[in-house]
Short mmCIF file of C-alpha atoms and ligand atoms in Angstrom, two decimals:
data_model
loop_
_atom_site.label_atom_id
_atom_site.label_comp_id
_atom_site.label_asym_id
_atom_site.label_seq_id
_atom_site.Cartn_x
_atom_site.Cartn_y
_atom_site.Cartn_z
CA UNK U 1 31.18 -10.94 -2.28
CA UNK U 2 30.35 -12.36 1.11
CA UNK U 3 28.21 -15.45 1.68
CA UNK U 4 26.28 -15.57 4.91
CA UNK U 5 23.71 -18.03 6.17
CA UNK U 6 20.47 -17.13 7.97
CA UNK U 7 17.70 -19.41 9.19
CA UNK U 8 15.13 -17.18 7.48
CA UNK U 9 15.37 -14.40 4.93
CA UNK U 10 12.50 -12.01 4.26
CA UNK U 11 12.82 -10.22 0.92
CA UNK U 12 10.99 -6.88 1.12
CA UNK U 13 10.49 -4.69 4.17
CA UNK U 14 7.08 -3.52 3.04
CA UNK U 15 3.75 -4.13 4.66
CA UNK U 16 3.90 -7.94 4.40
CA UNK U 17 7.61 -8.40 5.21
CA UNK U 18 7.59 -6.20 8.31
CA UNK U 19 4.33 -7.68 9.60
CA UNK U 20 5.75 -11.18 9.16
CA UNK U 21 8.95 -10.26 11.02
CA UNK U 22 6.89 -8.74 13.85
CA UNK U 23 4.85 -11.96 14.05
CA UNK U 24 8.13 -13.93 14.38
CA UNK U 25 9.12 -11.83 17.40
CA UNK U 26 5.91 -12.87 19.16
CA UNK U 27 6.59 -16.61 18.73
CA UNK U 28 9.30 -18.09 21.00
CA UNK U 29 10.15 -20.68 18.29
CA UNK U 30 11.96 -17.88 16.42
CA UNK U 31 13.78 -16.39 19.46
CA UNK U 32 17.13 -17.92 18.54
CA UNK U 33 16.68 -18.15 14.79
CA UNK U 34 18.74 -15.77 12.66
CA UNK U 35 16.52 -13.64 10.43
CA UNK U 36 17.59 -11.20 7.70
CA UNK U 37 15.27 -8.62 6.15
CA UNK U 38 16.55 -7.48 2.76
CA UNK U 39 15.10 -4.49 0.93
CA UNK U 40 16.36 -2.33 -1.91
CA UNK U 41 15.06 0.69 0.02
CA UNK U 42 15.92 1.81 3.54
CA UNK U 43 12.20 2.70 3.92
CA UNK U 44 12.89 6.09 5.46
CA UNK U 45 10.40 8.02 3.31
CA UNK U 46 6.65 7.92 3.08
CA UNK U 47 5.84 5.99 -0.12
CA UNK U 48 2.11 5.46 0.40
CA UNK U 49 -0.97 5.98 2.51
CA UNK U 50 -2.94 2.89 3.50
CA UNK U 51 -6.65 3.27 4.13
CA UNK U 52 -8.71 0.46 5.56
CA UNK U 53 -11.98 -0.43 7.29
CA UNK U 54 -12.19 -1.59 10.89
CA UNK U 55 -14.91 -2.22 13.44
CA UNK U 56 -12.60 -2.22 16.45
CA UNK U 57 -9.03 -1.13 17.08
CA UNK U 58 -6.14 -3.45 16.20
CA UNK U 59 -2.35 -3.52 16.75
CA UNK U 60 -1.44 -0.45 14.69
CA UNK U 61 -4.69 1.53 14.81
CA UNK U 62 -2.94 4.09 17.01
CA UNK U 63 -0.82 5.03 13.98
CA UNK U 64 -3.86 6.21 12.03
CA UNK U 65 -3.45 9.95 11.41
CA UNK U 66 -7.13 10.29 10.69
CA UNK U 67 -10.30 8.23 10.82
CA UNK U 68 -13.82 8.83 9.59
CA UNK U 69 -17.19 7.55 10.77
CA UNK U 70 -19.09 9.45 8.08
CA UNK U 71 -18.75 9.43 4.31
CA UNK U 72 -20.21 11.29 1.36
CA UNK U 73 -21.18 9.64 -1.91
CA UNK U 74 -22.68 11.10 -5.08
CA UNK U 75 -25.48 9.24 -6.85
CA UNK U 76 -26.94 10.84 -10.00
CA UNK U 77 -25.27 14.09 -8.90
CA UNK U 78 -27.13 13.92 -5.60
CA UNK U 79 -24.98 14.23 -2.48
CA UNK U 80 -25.70 11.53 0.11
CA UNK U 81 -24.20 11.47 3.61
CA UNK U 82 -23.65 8.08 5.19
CA UNK U 83 -23.13 7.08 8.79
CA UNK U 84 -20.60 4.24 8.56
CA UNK U 85 -21.25 2.68 11.96
CA UNK U 86 -20.20 0.08 13.06
CA UNK U 87 -17.27 0.60 10.66
CA UNK U 88 -14.58 3.27 10.73
CA UNK U 89 -12.41 4.17 7.75
CA UNK U 90 -8.82 4.83 8.84
CA UNK U 91 -5.65 6.06 7.13
CA UNK U 92 -2.06 5.28 8.06
CA UNK U 93 1.02 6.86 6.49
CA UNK U 94 3.31 3.97 5.54
CA UNK U 95 6.35 5.77 7.02
CA UNK U 96 4.75 5.71 10.48
CA UNK U 97 4.28 1.95 10.20
CA UNK U 98 7.84 1.38 8.86
CA UNK U 99 9.35 3.50 11.65
CA UNK U 100 7.45 1.77 14.44
CA UNK U 101 7.94 -1.74 13.04
CA UNK U 102 11.68 -1.20 12.51
CA UNK U 103 12.08 0.26 16.02
CA UNK U 104 10.50 -2.89 17.49
CA UNK U 105 12.52 -5.24 15.26
CA UNK U 106 15.82 -3.44 15.94
CA UNK U 107 15.50 -4.46 19.59
CA UNK U 108 15.91 -8.11 18.57
CA UNK U 109 19.49 -9.36 18.40
CA UNK U 110 18.60 -12.14 15.95
CA UNK U 111 17.23 -9.74 13.30
CA UNK U 112 19.45 -8.04 10.70
CA UNK U 113 18.38 -5.38 8.17
CA UNK U 114 20.23 -5.33 4.83
CA UNK U 115 19.69 -2.58 2.23
CA UNK U 116 20.40 -4.46 -1.01
CA UNK U 117 18.55 -5.26 -4.24
CA UNK U 118 17.75 -8.94 -4.62
CA UNK U 119 18.41 -10.24 -8.12
CA UNK U 120 17.47 -13.91 -7.65
CA UNK U 121 16.09 -16.43 -5.18
CA UNK U 122 16.90 -20.05 -6.09
CA UNK U 123 15.93 -23.22 -4.31
CA UNK U 124 18.38 -26.13 -4.03
CA UNK U 125 18.97 -28.12 -0.81
CA UNK U 126 19.02 -24.69 0.71
CA UNK U 127 17.69 -21.39 -0.69
CA UNK U 128 20.24 -19.11 -2.34
CA UNK U 129 19.51 -15.39 -2.37
CA UNK U 130 21.65 -13.24 -4.64
CA UNK U 131 21.74 -9.47 -4.35
CA UNK U 132 23.63 -6.94 -6.46
CA UNK U 133 26.49 -7.11 -3.95
CA UNK U 134 26.27 -10.36 -1.95
CA UNK U 135 25.14 -13.98 -1.80
CA UNK U 136 23.15 -15.38 1.11
CA UNK U 137 21.67 -18.75 1.97
CA UNK U 138 18.67 -19.58 4.14
CA UNK U 139 16.57 -22.55 5.21
CA UNK U 140 13.44 -20.71 4.10
CA UNK U 141 12.81 -17.47 2.22
CA UNK U 142 9.70 -15.27 2.33
CA UNK U 143 9.65 -13.27 -0.87
CA UNK U 144 7.59 -10.15 -1.62
CA UNK U 145 8.83 -9.69 -5.20
CA UNK U 146 5.99 -10.10 -7.72
CA UNK U 147 6.81 -13.06 -10.06
CA UNK U 148 7.85 -11.96 -13.59
CA UNK U 149 5.31 -14.43 -14.99
CA UNK U 150 2.53 -12.16 -13.71
CA UNK U 151 3.65 -9.30 -16.00
CA UNK U 152 3.83 -11.61 -19.05
CA UNK U 153 0.59 -13.48 -18.39
CA UNK U 154 -2.16 -13.17 -21.00
CA UNK U 155 -4.69 -15.65 -19.55
CA UNK U 156 -5.71 -14.07 -16.26
CA UNK U 157 -8.16 -11.20 -16.10
CA UNK U 158 -6.20 -8.24 -14.84
CA UNK U 159 -7.22 -4.68 -14.21
CA UNK U 160 -4.80 -2.19 -12.76
CA UNK U 161 -6.00 0.10 -10.02
CA UNK U 162 -3.74 3.06 -10.67
CA UNK U 163 -3.90 6.47 -9.13
CA UNK U 164 -2.25 9.74 -8.28
CA UNK U 165 -3.04 11.74 -5.19
CA UNK U 166 -2.11 15.20 -4.00
CA UNK U 167 -2.11 16.26 -0.39
CA UNK U 168 -3.16 19.88 -0.66
CA UNK U 169 -3.18 22.70 1.85
CA UNK U 170 -5.77 25.42 1.32
CA UNK U 171 -5.78 29.04 2.46
CA UNK U 172 -9.30 28.81 3.88
CA UNK U 173 -10.97 26.15 6.02
CA UNK U 174 -12.88 24.25 3.35
CA UNK U 175 -12.94 20.60 4.43
CA UNK U 176 -15.09 18.77 6.93
CA UNK U 177 -12.57 16.49 8.64
CA UNK U 178 -15.36 14.27 10.06
CA UNK U 179 -16.41 12.96 6.64
CA UNK U 180 -14.55 11.69 3.57
CA UNK U 181 -15.74 11.46 -0.04
CA UNK U 182 -15.86 7.90 -1.31
CA UNK U 183 -15.46 7.01 -4.98
CA UNK U 184 -16.93 10.14 -6.57
CA UNK U 185 -17.60 9.03 -10.18
CA UNK U 186 -18.81 12.40 -11.49
CA UNK U 187 -15.56 13.32 -13.25
CA UNK U 188 -14.82 10.85 -16.07
CA UNK U 189 -11.91 10.24 -18.41
CA UNK U 190 -14.06 9.24 -21.42
CA UNK U 191 -15.81 5.92 -20.78
CA UNK U 192 -13.21 4.53 -18.43
CA UNK U 193 -13.89 3.63 -14.80
CA UNK U 194 -12.47 6.57 -12.86
CA UNK U 195 -13.26 8.11 -9.51
CA UNK U 196 -12.00 10.59 -6.97
CA UNK U 197 -11.41 10.23 -3.24
CA UNK U 198 -11.23 13.18 -0.83
CA UNK U 199 -9.70 12.28 2.53
CA UNK U 200 -9.60 15.40 4.74
CA UNK U 201 -6.84 15.48 7.35
CA UNK U 202 -7.87 18.84 8.82
CA UNK U 203 -10.15 21.71 7.81
CA UNK U 204 -7.50 22.99 5.38
CA UNK U 205 -5.57 19.85 4.40
CA UNK U 206 -6.73 16.82 2.41
CA UNK U 207 -5.57 13.98 0.17
CA UNK U 208 -7.36 14.22 -3.19
CA UNK U 209 -6.81 11.08 -5.28
CA UNK U 210 -7.84 10.27 -8.87
CA UNK U 211 -8.13 6.52 -9.55
CA UNK U 212 -8.62 4.34 -12.63
CA UNK U 213 -9.64 0.68 -12.87
CA UNK U 214 -8.28 -0.01 -16.37
CA UNK U 215 -6.08 -2.41 -18.34
CA UNK U 216 -3.35 0.17 -18.93
CA UNK U 217 -1.82 2.96 -16.92
CA UNK U 218 -1.57 6.64 -17.96
CA UNK U 219 1.25 9.19 -17.82
CA UNK U 220 1.71 11.03 -14.53
CA UNK U 221 0.61 14.42 -15.93
CA UNK U 222 -2.64 12.87 -17.19
CA UNK U 223 -3.93 12.48 -13.62
CA UNK U 224 -2.95 16.10 -12.92
CA UNK U 225 -5.50 17.42 -15.43
CA UNK U 226 -8.34 15.69 -13.59
CA UNK U 227 -7.05 16.54 -10.11
CA UNK U 228 -6.87 20.23 -11.07
CA UNK U 229 -10.33 20.17 -12.64
CA UNK U 230 -11.92 18.40 -9.66
CA UNK U 231 -10.35 20.75 -7.12
CA UNK U 232 -11.49 23.87 -8.96
CA UNK U 233 -14.87 22.79 -10.39
CA UNK U 234 -16.17 20.26 -7.86
CA UNK U 235 -14.55 21.46 -4.63
CA UNK U 236 -14.52 25.15 -5.69
CA UNK U 237 -11.00 25.62 -4.33
CA UNK U 238 -8.70 28.04 -6.13
CA UNK U 239 -5.97 28.79 -3.61
CA UNK U 240 -4.02 25.73 -2.55
CA UNK U 241 -0.52 24.28 -2.37
CA UNK U 242 0.41 20.68 -3.21
CA UNK U 243 2.49 19.53 -0.26
CA UNK U 244 2.88 15.81 -1.08
CA UNK U 245 2.23 13.50 -4.03
CA UNK U 246 1.36 9.79 -4.02
CA UNK U 247 1.35 7.62 -7.12
CA UNK U 248 0.67 3.91 -7.27
CA UNK U 249 -0.65 0.89 -9.08
CA UNK U 250 -2.22 -2.22 -7.61
CA UNK U 251 -3.01 -5.39 -9.58
CA UNK U 252 -6.65 -6.52 -9.46
CA UNK U 253 -6.31 -9.94 -10.95
CA UNK U 254 -7.40 -13.57 -11.22
CA UNK U 255 -3.72 -14.56 -11.78
CA UNK U 256 -2.84 -17.69 -9.79
CA UNK U 257 0.12 -16.78 -7.52
CA UNK U 258 -0.04 -20.10 -5.63
CA UNK U 259 2.36 -22.15 -7.89
CA UNK U 260 5.20 -19.74 -7.07
CA UNK U 261 5.33 -21.09 -3.50
CA UNK U 262 7.57 -24.08 -2.81
CA UNK U 263 8.45 -26.01 0.34
CA UNK U 264 11.29 -23.52 0.99
CA UNK U 265 10.05 -20.30 -0.66
CA UNK U 266 6.84 -18.57 0.39
CA UNK U 267 5.60 -15.60 -1.61
CA UNK U 268 4.06 -12.95 0.64
CA UNK U 269 1.90 -9.82 0.31
CA UNK U 270 0.93 -8.71 -3.19
CA UNK U 271 3.35 -11.33 -4.59
CA UNK U 272 1.51 -14.02 -2.65
CA UNK U 273 -1.81 -13.05 -4.20
CA UNK U 274 -3.13 -11.37 -1.05
CA UNK U 275 -4.57 -8.28 -2.78
CA UNK U 276 -8.32 -8.71 -3.14
CA UNK U 277 -9.00 -8.87 -6.88
CA UNK U 278 -12.31 -7.04 -6.68
CA UNK U 279 -11.13 -4.00 -4.71
CA UNK U 280 -7.33 -3.80 -4.62
CA UNK U 281 -7.53 -3.71 -0.83
CA UNK U 282 -5.05 -5.84 1.08
CA UNK U 283 -4.14 -3.77 4.10
CA UNK U 284 -5.01 -5.53 7.34
CA UNK U 285 -3.47 -5.20 10.78
C1 LIG E 301 0.57 3.84 -3.40
C2 LIG E 301 -0.21 2.64 -2.87
C3 LIG E 301 -1.28 2.85 -2.00
C4 LIG E 301 -2.01 1.76 -1.52
N1 LIG E 301 -3.06 1.99 -0.70
C5 LIG E 301 -3.76 0.96 -0.22
C6 LIG E 301 -4.84 1.20 0.66
O1 LIG E 301 -5.17 2.36 0.92
N2 LIG E 301 -5.50 0.14 1.19
C7 LIG E 301 -5.14 -1.16 0.89
O2 LIG E 301 -5.73 -2.10 1.41
N3 LIG E 301 -4.14 -1.41 0.02
C8 LIG E 301 -3.45 -0.39 -0.54
N4 LIG E 301 -2.43 -0.64 -1.39
C9 LIG E 301 -2.18 -2.05 -1.78
C10 LIG E 301 -1.30 -2.82 -0.75
O3 LIG E 301 -1.86 -2.76 0.55
C11 LIG E 301 0.08 -2.26 -0.68
O4 LIG E 301 0.68 -2.31 -1.95
C12 LIG E 301 0.98 -3.01 0.31
O5 LIG E 301 2.09 -2.18 0.54
C13 LIG E 301 1.41 -4.36 -0.21
O6 LIG E 301 2.33 -4.93 0.68
P1 LIG E 301 3.58 -5.76 0.16
O7 LIG E 301 4.42 -6.06 1.36
O8 LIG E 301 3.13 -6.87 -0.69
O9 LIG E 301 4.36 -4.78 -0.81
P2 LIG E 301 5.19 -3.49 -0.45
O10 LIG E 301 4.65 -2.84 0.77
O11 LIG E 301 5.27 -2.69 -1.71
O12 LIG E 301 6.63 -4.06 -0.09
C14 LIG E 301 7.44 -4.71 -1.04
C15 LIG E 301 8.88 -4.37 -0.67
O13 LIG E 301 9.74 -5.17 -1.46
C16 LIG E 301 10.85 -4.39 -1.83
N5 LIG E 301 11.41 -4.98 -3.03
C17 LIG E 301 10.80 -5.19 -4.22
N6 LIG E 301 11.65 -5.75 -5.09
C18 LIG E 301 12.82 -5.91 -4.42
C19 LIG E 301 14.08 -6.45 -4.77
N7 LIG E 301 14.32 -6.94 -6.00
N8 LIG E 301 15.06 -6.46 -3.84
C20 LIG E 301 14.83 -5.97 -2.58
N9 LIG E 301 13.66 -5.45 -2.21
C21 LIG E 301 12.67 -5.42 -3.11
C22 LIG E 301 10.29 -3.00 -2.06
O14 LIG E 301 11.28 -2.00 -1.93
C23 LIG E 301 9.24 -2.92 -0.95
O15 LIG E 301 9.76 -2.32 0.21
C24 LIG E 301 -1.67 0.42 -1.90
C25 LIG E 301 -0.61 0.24 -2.78
C26 LIG E 301 0.10 1.32 -3.27
C27 LIG E 301 1.23 1.06 -4.26
#
């Protein structure tokens, strides 16, 4: 086991960790500080799609593979088309963000990427970070691991926004790529809060996603039943191929993440409580 010291360690090369590291590169204070980014994953695969609202372009808007200025909603089975101006709804594939962020960070000599699973972060005079293979120390650690206390907590109000999405390719041109379907509540799993999103990429390719806001999650094949039904009965599509699958869960909670910060450990991203409890949205560039 080696023991190496860094000025700063960022645990997690996800959305929050990479954005933080990029912010460091723009501040001359950090030019000569040693920074390690540790993640269990090498982040070389697409693990999610981030969708978000913007009025104007921001740093990574150019990575958006699609954006929409029109949306469709269904109210009492009536189809309503909305002009979203001045807002635009945009989608970014996480892999495009990881690739671009890592390319920028790899140009910095003071930044090191380590692919290791962190098992503990302990604060003494200095912060000790233990991984499955090594020990590290740092003056300050930014940690994107969700505290275990969150999963055991019984006091906070917590709903889980959990979902499964299929990117499908159809034989015919069936989608209008200028407009996406927002929270279509017509297809229900009993009395639970469930809705479908349709985010067209092209005329014959779209992400169809079935989402729950509930206390418990469901098995992966449970979402499939509703995705199949929606595609055939609501979109009237019979010939399609599933080319990618996305599955995820996001805490929507009143849990207080603040006490897990100390003078030397800062929790970031979802672990820092930055997901908006009412919507599950946190993506911001
Ligand atoms: C599938 C999915 C889709 C989402 N879509 C949207 C969206 O459309 N719009 C929106 O606003 N929000 C969305 N969210 C919510 C939120 O924006 C994302 O979860 C976002 O990625 C949170 O950023 P983060 O840095 O906190 O976590 P992550 O991006 O998940 O990064 C955490 C990183 O920590 C690493 N890690 C965890 N534990 C360890 C460990 N022990 N050792 C080493 N590394 C570790 C993980 O490998 C991961 O890379 C989505 C979430 C999911 C799961």
